């Protein structure tokens, strides 16, 4: 069921969420789904969902083809560390989504730094990284609520 939700979320991300973009910044519904899976499923399923979500994001978006491994890595990290720290609180969920968003942003910054003429890192962090992090964190409680209702 969760793999089907990943496919639905990918199409939702590519269509509806693009229409609510602010300054071309949008919440990452697929990353939120990966974090949810890592918190509520076993590590193997979470990494599989991360691979599928990243692959679908790579296929349906314009950009580098790096989300597949990045989302799987995020799922692994969240699964690994969540057992030690996660205590079913909303604040912990927000912080974990923020940490996963930071990992994705760091991977993008590393990828962009390899360009022949890399964009300024500070500009990328201030104009893309931080706004995307906040937008994703703000959208996560609603998506977590919906996923809990669907899957419970």
JSON list of C-alpha atoms in Angstrom, two decimals:
[
{"chain": "A", "resi": 1, "resn": "UNK", "atom": "CA", "xyz": [0.00, 0.00, 0.00]},
{"chain": "A", "resi": 2, "resn": "UNK", "atom": "CA", "xyz": [2.78, 2.44, 0.89]},
{"chain": "A", "resi": 3, "resn": "UNK", "atom": "CA", "xyz": [4.52, 1.89, -2.46]},
{"chain": "A", "resi": 4, "resn": "UNK", "atom": "CA", "xyz": [1.27, 2.85, -4.22]},
{"chain": "A", "resi": 5, "resn": "UNK", "atom": "CA", "xyz": [1.10, 5.98, -2.05]},
{"chain": "A", "resi": 6, "resn": "UNK", "atom": "CA", "xyz": [4.65, 6.84, -3.18]},
{"chain": "A", "resi": 7, "resn": "UNK", "atom": "CA", "xyz": [3.51, 6.76, -6.83]},
{"chain": "A", "resi": 8, "resn": "UNK", "atom": "CA", "xyz": [0.43, 8.89, -6.06]},
{"chain": "A", "resi": 9, "resn": "UNK", "atom": "CA", "xyz": [2.56, 11.35, -4.07]},
{"chain": "A", "resi": 10, "resn": "UNK", "atom": "CA", "xyz": [5.08, 11.59, -6.93]},
{"chain": "A", "resi": 11, "resn": "UNK", "atom": "CA", "xyz": [2.37, 12.62, -9.38]},
{"chain": "A", "resi": 12, "resn": "UNK", "atom": "CA", "xyz": [0.88, 14.96, -6.76]},
{"chain": "A", "resi": 13, "resn": "UNK", "atom": "CA", "xyz": [4.36, 16.49, -6.30]},
{"chain": "A", "resi": 14, "resn": "UNK", "atom": "CA", "xyz": [4.80, 16.96, -10.05]},
{"chain": "A", "resi": 15, "resn": "UNK", "atom": "CA", "xyz": [1.38, 18.55, -10.60]},
{"chain": "A", "resi": 16, "resn": "UNK", "atom": "CA", "xyz": [-0.46, 20.07, -7.65]},
{"chain": "A", "resi": 17, "resn": "UNK", "atom": "CA", "xyz": [2.51, 21.03, -5.49]},
{"chain": "A", "resi": 18, "resn": "UNK", "atom": "CA", "xyz": [4.14, 22.81, -8.42]},
{"chain": "A", "resi": 19, "resn": "UNK", "atom": "CA", "xyz": [1.13, 25.12, -8.49]},
{"chain": "A", "resi": 20, "resn": "UNK", "atom": "CA", "xyz": [1.66, 26.20, -4.86]},
{"chain": "A", "resi": 21, "resn": "UNK", "atom": "CA", "xyz": [5.32, 27.04, -5.32]},
{"chain": "A", "resi": 22, "resn": "UNK", "atom": "CA", "xyz": [6.45, 30.31, -3.78]},
{"chain": "A", "resi": 23, "resn": "UNK", "atom": "CA", "xyz": [9.38, 31.87, -5.67]},
{"chain": "A", "resi": 24, "resn": "UNK", "atom": "CA", "xyz": [9.87, 28.47, -7.33]},
{"chain": "A", "resi": 25, "resn": "UNK", "atom": "CA", "xyz": [10.31, 26.85, -3.89]},
{"chain": "A", "resi": 26, "resn": "UNK", "atom": "CA", "xyz": [7.97, 24.00, -3.02]},
{"chain": "A", "resi": 27, "resn": "UNK", "atom": "CA", "xyz": [7.63, 21.50, -0.19]},
{"chain": "A", "resi": 28, "resn": "UNK", "atom": "CA", "xyz": [9.11, 18.09, -0.86]},
{"chain": "A", "resi": 29, "resn": "UNK", "atom": "CA", "xyz": [6.16, 15.74, -0.30]},
{"chain": "A", "resi": 30, "resn": "UNK", "atom": "CA", "xyz": [8.23, 12.73, -1.37]},
{"chain": "A", "resi": 31, "resn": "UNK", "atom": "CA", "xyz": [10.92, 13.45, 1.20]},
{"chain": "A", "resi": 32, "resn": "UNK", "atom": "CA", "xyz": [8.26, 13.80, 3.90]},
{"chain": "A", "resi": 33, "resn": "UNK", "atom": "CA", "xyz": [6.84, 10.42, 2.83]},
{"chain": "A", "resi": 34, "resn": "UNK", "atom": "CA", "xyz": [10.30, 8.85, 3.01]},
{"chain": "A", "resi": 35, "resn": "UNK", "atom": "CA", "xyz": [10.78, 10.21, 6.54]},
{"chain": "A", "resi": 36, "resn": "UNK", "atom": "CA", "xyz": [7.34, 8.93, 7.54]},
{"chain": "A", "resi": 37, "resn": "UNK", "atom": "CA", "xyz": [8.19, 5.47, 6.19]},
{"chain": "A", "resi": 38, "resn": "UNK", "atom": "CA", "xyz": [11.52, 5.48, 8.00]},
{"chain": "A", "resi": 39, "resn": "UNK", "atom": "CA", "xyz": [9.82, 6.36, 11.27]},
{"chain": "A", "resi": 40, "resn": "UNK", "atom": "CA", "xyz": [6.92, 3.92, 11.00]},
{"chain": "A", "resi": 41, "resn": "UNK", "atom": "CA", "xyz": [8.24, 0.96, 8.99]},
{"chain": "A", "resi": 42, "resn": "UNK", "atom": "CA", "xyz": [11.28, -1.26, 9.22]},
{"chain": "A", "resi": 43, "resn": "UNK", "atom": "CA", "xyz": [14.58, -0.14, 7.70]},
{"chain": "A", "resi": 44, "resn": "UNK", "atom": "CA", "xyz": [14.40, -2.38, 4.61]},
{"chain": "A", "resi": 45, "resn": "UNK", "atom": "CA", "xyz": [10.95, -1.10, 3.62]},
{"chain": "A", "resi": 46, "resn": "UNK", "atom": "CA", "xyz": [11.98, 2.48, 4.36]},
{"chain": "A", "resi": 47, "resn": "UNK", "atom": "CA", "xyz": [15.06, 2.25, 2.13]},
{"chain": "A", "resi": 48, "resn": "UNK", "atom": "CA", "xyz": [12.96, 0.64, -0.63]},
{"chain": "A", "resi": 49, "resn": "UNK", "atom": "CA", "xyz": [10.46, 3.48, -0.37]},
{"chain": "A", "resi": 50, "resn": "UNK", "atom": "CA", "xyz": [13.35, 5.96, -0.43]},
{"chain": "A", "resi": 51, "resn": "UNK", "atom": "CA", "xyz": [14.72, 4.38, -3.60]},
{"chain": "A", "resi": 52, "resn": "UNK", "atom": "CA", "xyz": [11.33, 4.43, -5.31]},
{"chain": "A", "resi": 53, "resn": "UNK", "atom": "CA", "xyz": [10.50, 7.97, -4.19]},
{"chain": "A", "resi": 54, "resn": "UNK", "atom": "CA", "xyz": [13.90, 9.26, -5.30]},
{"chain": "A", "resi": 55, "resn": "UNK", "atom": "CA", "xyz": [13.68, 7.49, -8.64]},
{"chain": "A", "resi": 56, "resn": "UNK", "atom": "CA", "xyz": [10.22, 8.90, -9.31]},
{"chain": "A", "resi": 57, "resn": "UNK", "atom": "CA", "xyz": [11.36, 12.39, -8.32]},
{"chain": "A", "resi": 58, "resn": "UNK", "atom": "CA", "xyz": [14.33, 12.08, -10.66]},
{"chain": "A", "resi": 59, "resn": "UNK", "atom": "CA", "xyz": [12.10, 10.91, -13.51]},
{"chain": "A", "resi": 60, "resn": "UNK", "atom": "CA", "xyz": [9.36, 13.51, -13.01]},
{"chain": "A", "resi": 61, "resn": "UNK", "atom": "CA", "xyz": [11.51, 16.56, -12.34]},
{"chain": "A", "resi": 62, "resn": "UNK", "atom": "CA", "xyz": [14.10, 18.58, -14.14]},
{"chain": "A", "resi": 63, "resn": "UNK", "atom": "CA", "xyz": [17.40, 18.43, -12.38]},
{"chain": "A", "resi": 64, "resn": "UNK", "atom": "CA", "xyz": [20.22, 16.16, -11.40]},
{"chain": "A", "resi": 65, "resn": "UNK", "atom": "CA", "xyz": [19.56, 12.44, -11.22]},
{"chain": "A", "resi": 66, "resn": "UNK", "atom": "CA", "xyz": [20.74, 12.15, -7.62]},
{"chain": "A", "resi": 67, "resn": "UNK", "atom": "CA", "xyz": [17.54, 11.83, -5.59]},
{"chain": "A", "resi": 68, "resn": "UNK", "atom": "CA", "xyz": [17.37, 8.04, -5.86]},
{"chain": "A", "resi": 69, "resn": "UNK", "atom": "CA", "xyz": [20.40, 7.43, -3.69]},
{"chain": "A", "resi": 70, "resn": "UNK", "atom": "CA", "xyz": [19.90, 10.55, -1.57]},
{"chain": "A", "resi": 71, "resn": "UNK", "atom": "CA", "xyz": [16.36, 9.57, -0.51]},
{"chain": "A", "resi": 72, "resn": "UNK", "atom": "CA", "xyz": [17.47, 6.00, 0.21]},
{"chain": "A", "resi": 73, "resn": "UNK", "atom": "CA", "xyz": [20.32, 7.37, 2.33]},
{"chain": "A", "resi": 74, "resn": "UNK", "atom": "CA", "xyz": [17.89, 9.64, 4.21]},
{"chain": "A", "resi": 75, "resn": "UNK", "atom": "CA", "xyz": [15.58, 6.67, 4.85]},
{"chain": "A", "resi": 76, "resn": "UNK", "atom": "CA", "xyz": [18.51, 4.63, 6.17]},
{"chain": "A", "resi": 77, "resn": "UNK", "atom": "CA", "xyz": [19.73, 7.44, 8.45]},
{"chain": "A", "resi": 78, "resn": "UNK", "atom": "CA", "xyz": [16.29, 8.22, 9.83]},
{"chain": "A", "resi": 79, "resn": "UNK", "atom": "CA", "xyz": [15.54, 4.51, 10.41]},
{"chain": "A", "resi": 80, "resn": "UNK", "atom": "CA", "xyz": [18.89, 3.98, 12.07]},
{"chain": "A", "resi": 81, "resn": "UNK", "atom": "CA", "xyz": [18.75, 6.98, 14.38]},
{"chain": "A", "resi": 82, "resn": "UNK", "atom": "CA", "xyz": [14.99, 7.15, 14.97]},
{"chain": "A", "resi": 83, "resn": "UNK", "atom": "CA", "xyz": [15.04, 4.06, 17.15]},
{"chain": "A", "resi": 84, "resn": "UNK", "atom": "CA", "xyz": [17.42, 5.88, 19.46]},
{"chain": "A", "resi": 85, "resn": "UNK", "atom": "CA", "xyz": [15.74, 9.29, 19.59]},
{"chain": "A", "resi": 86, "resn": "UNK", "atom": "CA", "xyz": [12.21, 9.25, 18.21]},
{"chain": "A", "resi": 87, "resn": "UNK", "atom": "CA", "xyz": [9.53, 9.43, 20.89]},
{"chain": "A", "resi": 88, "resn": "UNK", "atom": "CA", "xyz": [6.31, 10.02, 18.89]},
{"chain": "A", "resi": 89, "resn": "UNK", "atom": "CA", "xyz": [6.33, 13.79, 19.35]},
{"chain": "A", "resi": 90, "resn": "UNK", "atom": "CA", "xyz": [5.42, 16.39, 16.74]},
{"chain": "A", "resi": 91, "resn": "UNK", "atom": "CA", "xyz": [8.56, 18.39, 17.48]},
{"chain": "A", "resi": 92, "resn": "UNK", "atom": "CA", "xyz": [10.74, 15.33, 16.91]},
{"chain": "A", "resi": 93, "resn": "UNK", "atom": "CA", "xyz": [8.98, 14.69, 13.58]},
{"chain": "A", "resi": 94, "resn": "UNK", "atom": "CA", "xyz": [9.61, 18.29, 12.50]},
{"chain": "A", "resi": 95, "resn": "UNK", "atom": "CA", "xyz": [13.26, 18.11, 13.49]},
{"chain": "A", "resi": 96, "resn": "UNK", "atom": "CA", "xyz": [13.75, 14.81, 11.69]},
{"chain": "A", "resi": 97, "resn": "UNK", "atom": "CA", "xyz": [12.14, 16.19, 8.50]},
{"chain": "A", "resi": 98, "resn": "UNK", "atom": "CA", "xyz": [14.40, 19.24, 8.82]},
{"chain": "A", "resi": 99, "resn": "UNK", "atom": "CA", "xyz": [17.48, 17.02, 9.18]},
{"chain": "A", "resi": 100, "resn": "UNK", "atom": "CA", "xyz": [16.52, 14.97, 6.11]},
{"chain": "A", "resi": 101, "resn": "UNK", "atom": "CA", "xyz": [15.93, 18.17, 4.16]},
{"chain": "A", "resi": 102, "resn": "UNK", "atom": "CA", "xyz": [19.39, 19.37, 5.21]},
{"chain": "A", "resi": 103, "resn": "UNK", "atom": "CA", "xyz": [20.92, 16.13, 3.92]},
{"chain": "A", "resi": 104, "resn": "UNK", "atom": "CA", "xyz": [19.20, 16.58, 0.54]},
{"chain": "A", "resi": 105, "resn": "UNK", "atom": "CA", "xyz": [20.30, 20.23, 0.37]},
{"chain": "A", "resi": 106, "resn": "UNK", "atom": "CA", "xyz": [23.89, 19.27, 1.23]},
{"chain": "A", "resi": 107, "resn": "UNK", "atom": "CA", "xyz": [23.94, 16.70, -1.57]},
{"chain": "A", "resi": 108, "resn": "UNK", "atom": "CA", "xyz": [22.61, 19.28, -4.02]},
{"chain": "A", "resi": 109, "resn": "UNK", "atom": "CA", "xyz": [25.21, 21.82, -2.89]},
{"chain": "A", "resi": 110, "resn": "UNK", "atom": "CA", "xyz": [27.96, 19.24, -3.39]},
{"chain": "A", "resi": 111, "resn": "UNK", "atom": "CA", "xyz": [26.60, 18.44, -6.85]},
{"chain": "A", "resi": 112, "resn": "UNK", "atom": "CA", "xyz": [26.35, 22.09, -7.86]},
{"chain": "A", "resi": 113, "resn": "UNK", "atom": "CA", "xyz": [29.88, 22.77, -6.58]},
{"chain": "A", "resi": 114, "resn": "UNK", "atom": "CA", "xyz": [31.19, 20.34, -9.22]},
{"chain": "A", "resi": 115, "resn": "UNK", "atom": "CA", "xyz": [29.87, 22.47, -12.08]},
{"chain": "A", "resi": 116, "resn": "UNK", "atom": "CA", "xyz": [32.48, 24.22, -14.26]},
{"chain": "A", "resi": 117, "resn": "UNK", "atom": "CA", "xyz": [31.09, 27.58, -13.03]},
{"chain": "A", "resi": 118, "resn": "UNK", "atom": "CA", "xyz": [29.43, 26.79, -9.71]},
{"chain": "A", "resi": 119, "resn": "UNK", "atom": "CA", "xyz": [26.78, 29.17, -8.37]},
{"chain": "A", "resi": 120, "resn": "UNK", "atom": "CA", "xyz": [27.64, 30.93, -5.10]},
{"chain": "A", "resi": 121, "resn": "UNK", "atom": "CA", "xyz": [27.04, 28.54, -2.21]},
{"chain": "A", "resi": 122, "resn": "UNK", "atom": "CA", "xyz": [25.74, 31.26, 0.10]},
{"chain": "A", "resi": 123, "resn": "UNK", "atom": "CA", "xyz": [23.15, 32.30, -2.49]},
{"chain": "A", "resi": 124, "resn": "UNK", "atom": "CA", "xyz": [22.00, 28.69, -2.94]},
{"chain": "A", "resi": 125, "resn": "UNK", "atom": "CA", "xyz": [21.65, 28.20, 0.80]},
{"chain": "A", "resi": 126, "resn": "UNK", "atom": "CA", "xyz": [19.80, 31.47, 1.40]},
{"chain": "A", "resi": 127, "resn": "UNK", "atom": "CA", "xyz": [17.55, 31.46, -1.67]},
{"chain": "A", "resi": 128, "resn": "UNK", "atom": "CA", "xyz": [16.87, 27.75, -2.11]},
{"chain": "A", "resi": 129, "resn": "UNK", "atom": "CA", "xyz": [18.09, 25.59, 0.78]},
{"chain": "A", "resi": 130, "resn": "UNK", "atom": "CA", "xyz": [16.61, 27.39, 3.77]},
{"chain": "A", "resi": 131, "resn": "UNK", "atom": "CA", "xyz": [13.27, 28.32, 2.15]},
{"chain": "A", "resi": 132, "resn": "UNK", "atom": "CA", "xyz": [12.82, 24.74, 0.88]},
{"chain": "A", "resi": 133, "resn": "UNK", "atom": "CA", "xyz": [13.67, 23.41, 4.34]},
{"chain": "A", "resi": 134, "resn": "UNK", "atom": "CA", "xyz": [11.06, 25.62, 6.03]},
{"chain": "A", "resi": 135, "resn": "UNK", "atom": "CA", "xyz": [8.40, 24.94, 3.40]},
{"chain": "A", "resi": 136, "resn": "UNK", "atom": "CA", "xyz": [8.95, 21.17, 3.69]},
{"chain": "A", "resi": 137, "resn": "UNK", "atom": "CA", "xyz": [8.91, 21.28, 7.50]},
{"chain": "A", "resi": 138, "resn": "UNK", "atom": "CA", "xyz": [5.70, 23.36, 7.48]},
{"chain": "A", "resi": 139, "resn": "UNK", "atom": "CA", "xyz": [4.00, 20.90, 5.12]},
{"chain": "A", "resi": 140, "resn": "UNK", "atom": "CA", "xyz": [5.08, 17.80, 7.05]},
{"chain": "A", "resi": 141, "resn": "UNK", "atom": "CA", "xyz": [2.45, 17.80, 9.86]},
{"chain": "A", "resi": 142, "resn": "UNK", "atom": "CA", "xyz": [-0.39, 17.76, 7.34]},
{"chain": "A", "resi": 143, "resn": "UNK", "atom": "CA", "xyz": [1.20, 14.96, 5.31]},
{"chain": "A", "resi": 144, "resn": "UNK", "atom": "CA", "xyz": [2.02, 12.95, 8.45]},
{"chain": "A", "resi": 145, "resn": "UNK", "atom": "CA", "xyz": [-1.60, 13.34, 9.59]},
{"chain": "A", "resi": 146, "resn": "UNK", "atom": "CA", "xyz": [-2.95, 12.18, 6.22]},
{"chain": "A", "resi": 147, "resn": "UNK", "atom": "CA", "xyz": [-0.53, 9.23, 6.05]},
{"chain": "A", "resi": 148, "resn": "UNK", "atom": "CA", "xyz": [-1.40, 8.14, 9.59]},
{"chain": "A", "resi": 149, "resn": "UNK", "atom": "CA", "xyz": [-5.12, 8.22, 8.73]},
{"chain": "A", "resi": 150, "resn": "UNK", "atom": "CA", "xyz": [-4.62, 6.24, 5.52]},
{"chain": "A", "resi": 151, "resn": "UNK", "atom": "CA", "xyz": [-2.23, 3.63, 6.89]},
{"chain": "A", "resi": 152, "resn": "UNK", "atom": "CA", "xyz": [-3.69, 3.06, 10.36]}
]
